[in-house]
Amino acid sequence: STITNKKTAITIEEPSHQFELKNVSFAYHQSDFVLTKVNLQIKAGETLAIVGPNGCGKSTLINLLLRFYDPTEGSVALNGIDLRELRVRSLRQRISLVNQQPHLFDDTVINNIRYGTPTATDAEVVDAAQRAHAHDFIVHDLTDGYESSVGQRGSCLSGGQRQRIALARAILRNPDLLILDEATSQIDIESEQSIHLALESFVQDRTAIMVTHRLSTLRLASRI
């Protein structure tokens, strides 16, 4: 399950992104399979929701798409090319991940949103925050607005505020694929509604994968 680097690794050039898992099995430990012979096509532009009980392999599936791991058996392909043949950097720069516990740095709001897109202007950061429905709480609730420190791991923010900052960061990167891994599972209703409003427009004509138990989030999906 370890990642190997190939000298002939391919850089992604095509804008459309269609993933396909063929007979994918995966075990973190020998013979202890979390996924067994999974076949799945994720079409470019669709919003796919993945639902299942704890421990069924949902996050493992996401880890395979991001190539944090390689399948024990079978293959994961992007536009028909096995991920093991692609440059990891080329793959991941097309993807944004927002998970249950987003990683925020002990830095300002604006720098946390800009993380991953260092060349973004202040205006572009603000635009991403507005699209993520984060701008209002940043300018009205935080003492120094975008220059406010979020604290270590975002300790100065509520759970919903942290998720909206993370979503703004993802929106700023303008990814071909957006992955939400239980991103709204532990936040307040107001923040959840704000995130849903942001996602409704952002996932249009963009591939999105949502791991969720929330029925309200499932309504955003074109396939479950």
PDB file of C-alpha atoms in Angstrom:
ATOM      1  CA  SER A   1       0.000   0.000   0.000  1.00  0.00           C
ATOM      2  CA  THR A   2       3.004   2.305  -0.109  1.00  0.00           C
ATOM      3  CA  ILE A   3       3.382   4.888  -2.858  1.00  0.00           C
ATOM      4  CA  THR A   4       6.184   4.410  -5.346  1.00  0.00           C
ATOM      5  CA  ASN A   5       7.564   7.232  -7.484  1.00  0.00           C
ATOM      6  CA  LYS A   6       8.057   6.461 -11.156  1.00  0.00           C
ATOM      7  CA  LYS A   7      10.616   8.256 -13.303  1.00  0.00           C
ATOM      8  CA  THR A   8       8.095   8.319 -16.155  1.00  0.00           C
ATOM      9  CA  ALA A   9       5.300   9.873 -14.078  1.00  0.00           C
ATOM     10  CA  ILE A  10       2.698  11.712 -16.164  1.00  0.00           C
ATOM     11  CA  THR A  11       1.531  15.282 -15.614  1.00  0.00           C
ATOM     12  CA  ILE A  12      -2.230  15.809 -15.913  1.00  0.00           C
ATOM     13  CA  GLU A  13      -3.119  17.955 -18.887  1.00  0.00           C
ATOM     14  CA  GLU A  14      -6.817  17.261 -19.533  1.00  0.00           C
ATOM     15  CA  PRO A  15      -9.347  19.514 -17.757  1.00  0.00           C
ATOM     16  CA  SER A  16     -12.119  16.891 -17.418  1.00  0.00           C
ATOM     17  CA  HIS A  17     -11.763  14.441 -14.559  1.00  0.00           C
ATOM     18  CA  GLN A  18     -13.398  11.040 -14.485  1.00  0.00           C
ATOM     19  CA  PHE A  19     -12.261   8.577 -11.840  1.00  0.00           C
ATOM     20  CA  GLU A  20     -12.746   4.848 -12.144  1.00  0.00           C
ATOM     21  CA  LEU A  21     -12.096   2.170  -9.550  1.00  0.00           C
ATOM     22  CA  LYS A  22     -11.697  -1.319 -10.995  1.00  0.00           C
ATOM     23  CA  ASN A  23     -11.882  -4.323  -8.662  1.00  0.00           C
ATOM     24  CA  VAL A  24     -10.301  -2.280  -5.884  1.00  0.00           C
ATOM     25  CA  SER A  25      -9.466  -4.040  -2.637  1.00  0.00           C
ATOM     26  CA  PHE A  26      -7.495  -2.445   0.163  1.00  0.00           C
ATOM     27  CA  ALA A  27      -6.078  -3.613   3.477  1.00  0.00           C
ATOM     28  CA  TYR A  28      -4.196  -1.478   6.004  1.00  0.00           C
ATOM     29  CA  HIS A  29      -2.905  -4.734   7.459  1.00  0.00           C
ATOM     30  CA  GLN A  30      -2.278  -7.994   5.642  1.00  0.00           C
ATOM     31  CA  SER A  31      -5.513  -9.859   4.766  1.00  0.00           C
ATOM     32  CA  ASP A  32      -7.618  -7.442   6.870  1.00  0.00           C
ATOM     33  CA  PHE A  33      -9.511  -5.885   3.955  1.00  0.00           C
ATOM     34  CA  VAL A  34     -11.443  -2.643   4.425  1.00  0.00           C
ATOM     35  CA  LEU A  35     -12.575  -2.551   0.778  1.00  0.00           C
ATOM     36  CA  THR A  36     -13.178  -5.633  -1.367  1.00  0.00           C
ATOM     37  CA  LYS A  37     -13.527  -5.588  -5.165  1.00  0.00           C
ATOM     38  CA  VAL A  38     -15.078  -2.133  -5.420  1.00  0.00           C
ATOM     39  CA  ASN A  39     -16.077  -0.993  -8.911  1.00  0.00           C
ATOM     40  CA  LEU A  40     -17.112   2.636  -9.255  1.00  0.00           C
ATOM     41  CA  GLN A  41     -17.170   5.311 -11.933  1.00  0.00           C
ATOM     42  CA  ILE A  42     -17.206   8.953 -10.870  1.00  0.00           C
ATOM     43  CA  LYS A  43     -18.179  11.019 -13.869  1.00  0.00           C
ATOM     44  CA  ALA A  44     -16.792  14.474 -14.554  1.00  0.00           C
ATOM     45  CA  GLY A  45     -19.205  17.133 -13.348  1.00  0.00           C
ATOM     46  CA  GLU A  46     -21.346  14.961 -11.093  1.00  0.00           C
ATOM     47  CA  THR A  47     -21.911  15.332  -7.355  1.00  0.00           C
ATOM     48  CA  LEU A  48     -21.548  11.922  -5.761  1.00  0.00           C
ATOM     49  CA  ALA A  49     -22.535  11.198  -2.164  1.00  0.00           C
ATOM     50  CA  ILE A  50     -20.999   8.244  -0.337  1.00  0.00           C
ATOM     51  CA  VAL A  51     -22.984   6.908   2.612  1.00  0.00           C
ATOM     52  CA  GLY A  52     -22.332   4.035   4.997  1.00  0.00           C
ATOM     53  CA  PRO A  53     -21.777   3.081   8.638  1.00  0.00           C
ATOM     54  CA  ASN A  54     -18.586   3.889  10.514  1.00  0.00           C
ATOM     55  CA  GLY A  55     -15.695   1.653   9.480  1.00  0.00           C
ATOM     56  CA  CYS A  56     -17.134   0.636   6.119  1.00  0.00           C
ATOM     57  CA  GLY A  57     -14.291   2.261   4.167  1.00  0.00           C
ATOM     58  CA  LYS A  58     -15.645   5.658   3.118  1.00  0.00           C
ATOM     59  CA  SER A  59     -12.570   7.639   4.154  1.00  0.00           C
ATOM     60  CA  THR A  60     -10.324   4.872   2.821  1.00  0.00           C
ATOM     61  CA  LEU A  61     -11.941   5.357  -0.576  1.00  0.00           C
ATOM     62  CA  ILE A  62     -11.143   9.083  -0.400  1.00  0.00           C
ATOM     63  CA  ASN A  63      -7.548   8.309   0.581  1.00  0.00           C
ATOM     64  CA  LEU A  64      -7.182   6.139  -2.523  1.00  0.00           C
ATOM     65  CA  LEU A  65      -8.506   8.912  -4.784  1.00  0.00           C
ATOM     66  CA  LEU A  66      -5.998  11.344  -3.251  1.00  0.00           C
ATOM     67  CA  ARG A  67      -3.324   8.655  -3.514  1.00  0.00           C
ATOM     68  CA  PHE A  68      -2.434   8.755   0.136  1.00  0.00           C
ATOM     69  CA  TYR A  69      -2.468   4.983  -0.392  1.00  0.00           C
ATOM     70  CA  ASP A  70      -2.392   2.692  -3.409  1.00  0.00           C
ATOM     71  CA  PRO A  71      -4.895  -0.178  -3.687  1.00  0.00           C
ATOM     72  CA  THR A  72      -3.775  -3.585  -2.476  1.00  0.00           C
ATOM     73  CA  GLU A  73      -5.512  -5.059  -5.501  1.00  0.00           C
ATOM     74  CA  GLY A  74      -7.111  -3.509  -8.582  1.00  0.00           C
ATOM     75  CA  SER A  75      -6.601   0.031  -9.861  1.00  0.00           C
ATOM     76  CA  VAL A  76      -7.762   3.617  -9.490  1.00  0.00           C
ATOM     77  CA  ALA A  77      -7.632   5.589 -12.746  1.00  0.00           C
ATOM     78  CA  LEU A  78      -8.128   9.224 -13.720  1.00  0.00           C
ATOM     79  CA  ASN A  79      -9.166   9.855 -17.315  1.00  0.00           C
ATOM     80  CA  GLY A  80      -8.145   6.265 -18.030  1.00  0.00           C
ATOM     81  CA  ILE A  81      -4.643   6.615 -16.541  1.00  0.00           C
ATOM     82  CA  ASP A  82      -3.704   4.611 -13.436  1.00  0.00           C
ATOM     83  CA  LEU A  83      -2.950   7.031 -10.579  1.00  0.00           C
ATOM     84  CA  ARG A  84       0.353   5.230 -10.023  1.00  0.00           C
ATOM     85  CA  GLU A  85       1.484   6.574 -13.400  1.00  0.00           C
ATOM     86  CA  LEU A  86       0.624  10.200 -12.568  1.00  0.00           C
ATOM     87  CA  ARG A  87       2.738  12.765 -10.794  1.00  0.00           C
ATOM     88  CA  VAL A  88       1.338  13.030  -7.259  1.00  0.00           C
ATOM     89  CA  ARG A  89       1.724  16.818  -7.271  1.00  0.00           C
ATOM     90  CA  SER A  90      -0.122  17.066 -10.593  1.00  0.00           C
ATOM     91  CA  LEU A  91      -2.975  14.974  -9.192  1.00  0.00           C
ATOM     92  CA  ARG A  92      -3.371  16.759  -5.865  1.00  0.00           C
ATOM     93  CA  GLN A  93      -3.168  20.298  -7.209  1.00  0.00           C
ATOM     94  CA  ARG A  94      -6.458  19.585  -9.028  1.00  0.00           C
ATOM     95  CA  ILE A  95      -8.212  18.478  -5.825  1.00  0.00           C
ATOM     96  CA  SER A  96      -9.442  20.292  -2.708  1.00  0.00           C
ATOM     97  CA  LEU A  97     -10.333  18.383   0.448  1.00  0.00           C
ATOM     98  CA  VAL A  98     -12.482  19.687   3.300  1.00  0.00           C
ATOM     99  CA  ASN A  99     -12.728  17.165   6.108  1.00  0.00           C
ATOM    100  CA  GLN A 100     -14.313  16.914   9.529  1.00  0.00           C
ATOM    101  CA  GLN A 101     -11.363  18.517  11.314  1.00  0.00           C
ATOM    102  CA  PRO A 102      -9.846  21.055   8.878  1.00  0.00           C
ATOM    103  CA  HIS A 103      -6.220  21.913   9.518  1.00  0.00           C
ATOM    104  CA  LEU A 104      -5.897  25.605  10.278  1.00  0.00           C
ATOM    105  CA  PHE A 105      -2.587  27.244  11.136  1.00  0.00           C
ATOM    106  CA  ASP A 106      -1.833  29.631  14.004  1.00  0.00           C
ATOM    107  CA  ASP A 107      -1.927  32.557  11.610  1.00  0.00           C
ATOM    108  CA  THR A 108      -4.333  35.168  10.288  1.00  0.00           C
ATOM    109  CA  VAL A 109      -7.629  34.396   8.593  1.00  0.00           C
ATOM    110  CA  ILE A 110      -6.411  35.749   5.258  1.00  0.00           C
ATOM    111  CA  ASN A 111      -3.254  33.620   5.322  1.00  0.00           C
ATOM    112  CA  ASN A 112      -5.214  30.502   6.222  1.00  0.00           C
ATOM    113  CA  ILE A 113      -7.563  31.013   3.277  1.00  0.00           C
ATOM    114  CA  ARG A 114      -4.643  31.800   0.973  1.00  0.00           C
ATOM    115  CA  TYR A 115      -2.749  28.665   2.050  1.00  0.00           C
ATOM    116  CA  GLY A 116      -2.347  26.472  -1.047  1.00  0.00           C
ATOM    117  CA  THR A 117      -2.854  29.449  -3.381  1.00  0.00           C
ATOM    118  CA  PRO A 118      -0.004  31.774  -2.359  1.00  0.00           C
ATOM    119  CA  THR A 119      -0.289  34.024  -5.422  1.00  0.00           C
ATOM    120  CA  ALA A 120      -3.933  34.932  -4.728  1.00  0.00           C
ATOM    121  CA  THR A 121      -4.649  38.623  -4.214  1.00  0.00           C
ATOM    122  CA  ASP A 122      -6.481  40.011  -1.193  1.00  0.00           C
ATOM    123  CA  ALA A 123      -9.499  40.659  -3.413  1.00  0.00           C
ATOM    124  CA  GLU A 124      -9.538  37.034  -4.547  1.00  0.00           C
ATOM    125  CA  VAL A 125      -9.366  35.849  -0.933  1.00  0.00           C
ATOM    126  CA  VAL A 126     -12.309  38.060   0.011  1.00  0.00           C
ATOM    127  CA  ASP A 127     -14.278  36.830  -2.995  1.00  0.00           C
ATOM    128  CA  ALA A 128     -13.666  33.194  -1.959  1.00  0.00           C
ATOM    129  CA  ALA A 129     -14.760  34.014   1.605  1.00  0.00           C
ATOM    130  CA  GLN A 130     -17.941  35.626   0.300  1.00  0.00           C
ATOM    131  CA  ARG A 131     -18.706  32.591  -1.838  1.00  0.00           C
ATOM    132  CA  ALA A 132     -18.129  30.370   1.219  1.00  0.00           C
ATOM    133  CA  HIS A 133     -20.506  32.551   3.296  1.00  0.00           C
ATOM    134  CA  ALA A 134     -17.608  33.330   5.635  1.00  0.00           C
ATOM    135  CA  HIS A 135     -17.100  37.032   4.894  1.00  0.00           C
ATOM    136  CA  ASP A 136     -19.822  38.367   7.204  1.00  0.00           C
ATOM    137  CA  PHE A 137     -18.599  36.665  10.360  1.00  0.00           C
ATOM    138  CA  ILE A 138     -14.993  37.540   9.505  1.00  0.00           C
ATOM    139  CA  VAL A 139     -15.659  41.294   9.265  1.00  0.00           C
ATOM    140  CA  HIS A 140     -18.399  41.553  11.917  1.00  0.00           C
ATOM    141  CA  ASP A 141     -17.489  38.972  14.572  1.00  0.00           C
ATOM    142  CA  LEU A 142     -13.683  38.918  14.528  1.00  0.00           C
ATOM    143  CA  THR A 143     -11.840  41.825  16.140  1.00  0.00           C
ATOM    144  CA  ASP A 144      -9.320  42.393  13.347  1.00  0.00           C
ATOM    145  CA  GLY A 145     -11.318  41.002  10.449  1.00  0.00           C
ATOM    146  CA  TYR A 146      -9.123  39.157   7.937  1.00  0.00           C
ATOM    147  CA  GLU A 147      -6.035  39.990  10.014  1.00  0.00           C
ATOM    148  CA  SER A 148      -7.445  38.192  13.068  1.00  0.00           C
ATOM    149  CA  SER A 149      -5.474  35.211  14.329  1.00  0.00           C
ATOM    150  CA  VAL A 150      -7.415  31.940  14.234  1.00  0.00           C
ATOM    151  CA  GLY A 151      -5.289  30.431  17.027  1.00  0.00           C
ATOM    152  CA  GLN A 152      -3.649  27.034  17.069  1.00  0.00           C
ATOM    153  CA  ARG A 153      -5.733  24.638  14.956  1.00  0.00           C
ATOM    154  CA  GLY A 154      -8.366  27.376  14.717  1.00  0.00           C
ATOM    155  CA  SER A 155      -9.017  27.425  18.473  1.00  0.00           C
ATOM    156  CA  CYS A 156     -10.305  31.033  18.326  1.00  0.00           C
ATOM    157  CA  LEU A 157     -13.119  30.026  15.962  1.00  0.00           C
ATOM    158  CA  SER A 158     -16.253  27.942  16.325  1.00  0.00           C
ATOM    159  CA  GLY A 159     -16.553  24.638  14.486  1.00  0.00           C
ATOM    160  CA  GLY A 160     -18.802  26.168  11.846  1.00  0.00           C
ATOM    161  CA  GLN A 161     -16.467  29.111  11.343  1.00  0.00           C
ATOM    162  CA  ARG A 162     -13.489  26.776  10.904  1.00  0.00           C
ATOM    163  CA  GLN A 163     -15.381  24.803   8.251  1.00  0.00           C
ATOM    164  CA  ARG A 164     -16.311  27.949   6.325  1.00  0.00           C
ATOM    165  CA  ILE A 165     -12.679  29.121   6.383  1.00  0.00           C
ATOM    166  CA  ALA A 166     -11.654  25.699   5.060  1.00  0.00           C
ATOM    167  CA  LEU A 167     -14.318  25.876   2.358  1.00  0.00           C
ATOM    168  CA  ALA A 168     -13.138  29.365   1.359  1.00  0.00           C
ATOM    169  CA  ARG A 169      -9.611  27.954   1.025  1.00  0.00           C
ATOM    170  CA  ALA A 170     -10.968  25.179  -1.217  1.00  0.00           C
ATOM    171  CA  ILE A 171     -12.990  27.608  -3.335  1.00  0.00           C
ATOM    172  CA  LEU A 172      -9.962  29.866  -3.792  1.00  0.00           C
ATOM    173  CA  ARG A 173      -8.000  26.940  -5.253  1.00  0.00           C
ATOM    174  CA  ASN A 174     -10.773  26.439  -7.851  1.00  0.00           C
ATOM    175  CA  PRO A 175     -10.277  22.654  -7.965  1.00  0.00           C
ATOM    176  CA  ASP A 176     -11.508  20.283 -10.653  1.00  0.00           C
ATOM    177  CA  LEU A 177     -12.550  17.905  -7.861  1.00  0.00           C
ATOM    178  CA  LEU A 178     -13.939  18.955  -4.478  1.00  0.00           C
ATOM    179  CA  ILE A 179     -14.034  16.330  -1.725  1.00  0.00           C
ATOM    180  CA  LEU A 180     -16.043  16.844   1.459  1.00  0.00           C
ATOM    181  CA  ASP A 181     -15.346  14.163   4.070  1.00  0.00           C
ATOM    182  CA  GLU A 182     -17.982  14.516   6.808  1.00  0.00           C
ATOM    183  CA  ALA A 183     -17.423  18.276   6.531  1.00  0.00           C
ATOM    184  CA  THR A 184     -20.793  19.216   8.052  1.00  0.00           C
ATOM    185  CA  SER A 185     -21.117  16.436  10.644  1.00  0.00           C
ATOM    186  CA  GLN A 186     -20.263  18.482  13.745  1.00  0.00           C
ATOM    187  CA  ILE A 187     -21.363  22.041  13.072  1.00  0.00           C
ATOM    188  CA  ASP A 188     -24.340  24.196  13.988  1.00  0.00           C
ATOM    189  CA  ILE A 189     -27.428  24.428  11.796  1.00  0.00           C
ATOM    190  CA  GLU A 190     -26.738  28.019  10.703  1.00  0.00           C
ATOM    191  CA  SER A 191     -23.236  27.140   9.500  1.00  0.00           C
ATOM    192  CA  GLU A 192     -24.530  24.017   7.776  1.00  0.00           C
ATOM    193  CA  GLN A 193     -27.123  26.053   5.902  1.00  0.00           C
ATOM    194  CA  SER A 194     -24.479  28.599   4.880  1.00  0.00           C
ATOM    195  CA  ILE A 195     -22.187  25.858   3.605  1.00  0.00           C
ATOM    196  CA  HIS A 196     -25.035  24.270   1.628  1.00  0.00           C
ATOM    197  CA  LEU A 197     -25.800  27.602  -0.030  1.00  0.00           C
ATOM    198  CA  ALA A 198     -22.131  27.937  -0.958  1.00  0.00           C
ATOM    199  CA  LEU A 199     -21.936  24.413  -2.316  1.00  0.00           C
ATOM    200  CA  GLU A 200     -25.079  24.668  -4.432  1.00  0.00           C
ATOM    201  CA  SER A 201     -23.397  27.168  -6.709  1.00  0.00           C
ATOM    202  CA  PHE A 202     -19.795  25.986  -6.389  1.00  0.00           C
ATOM    203  CA  VAL A 203     -20.373  22.347  -7.413  1.00  0.00           C
ATOM    204  CA  GLN A 204     -22.140  23.299 -10.636  1.00  0.00           C
ATOM    205  CA  ASP A 205     -20.205  21.719 -13.565  1.00  0.00           C
ATOM    206  CA  ARG A 206     -17.547  20.535 -11.101  1.00  0.00           C
ATOM    207  CA  THR A 207     -16.884  17.019  -9.874  1.00  0.00           C
ATOM    208  CA  ALA A 208     -17.693  16.726  -6.175  1.00  0.00           C
ATOM    209  CA  ILE A 209     -17.634  13.818  -3.736  1.00  0.00           C
ATOM    210  CA  MET A 210     -19.376  14.087  -0.388  1.00  0.00           C
ATOM    211  CA  VAL A 211     -18.975  11.595   2.435  1.00  0.00           C
ATOM    212  CA  THR A 212     -21.890  12.358   4.720  1.00  0.00           C
ATOM    213  CA  HIS A 213     -24.664  11.110   6.972  1.00  0.00           C
ATOM    214  CA  ARG A 214     -26.655  14.333   6.822  1.00  0.00           C
ATOM    215  CA  LEU A 215     -29.886  14.069   4.826  1.00  0.00           C
ATOM    216  CA  SER A 216     -29.745  17.788   4.107  1.00  0.00           C
ATOM    217  CA  THR A 217     -26.329  17.362   2.493  1.00  0.00           C
ATOM    218  CA  LEU A 218     -27.520  14.392   0.444  1.00  0.00           C
ATOM    219  CA  ARG A 219     -29.995  16.673  -1.330  1.00  0.00           C
ATOM    220  CA  LEU A 220     -27.031  18.286  -3.095  1.00  0.00           C
ATOM    221  CA  ALA A 221     -26.034  14.984  -4.691  1.00  0.00           C
ATOM    222  CA  SER A 222     -26.850  13.871  -8.207  1.00  0.00           C
ATOM    223  CA  ARG A 223     -26.062  10.256  -7.227  1.00  0.00           C
ATOM    224  CA  ILE A 224     -25.801   8.425  -3.919  1.00  0.00           C
TER     225      ILE A 224
END
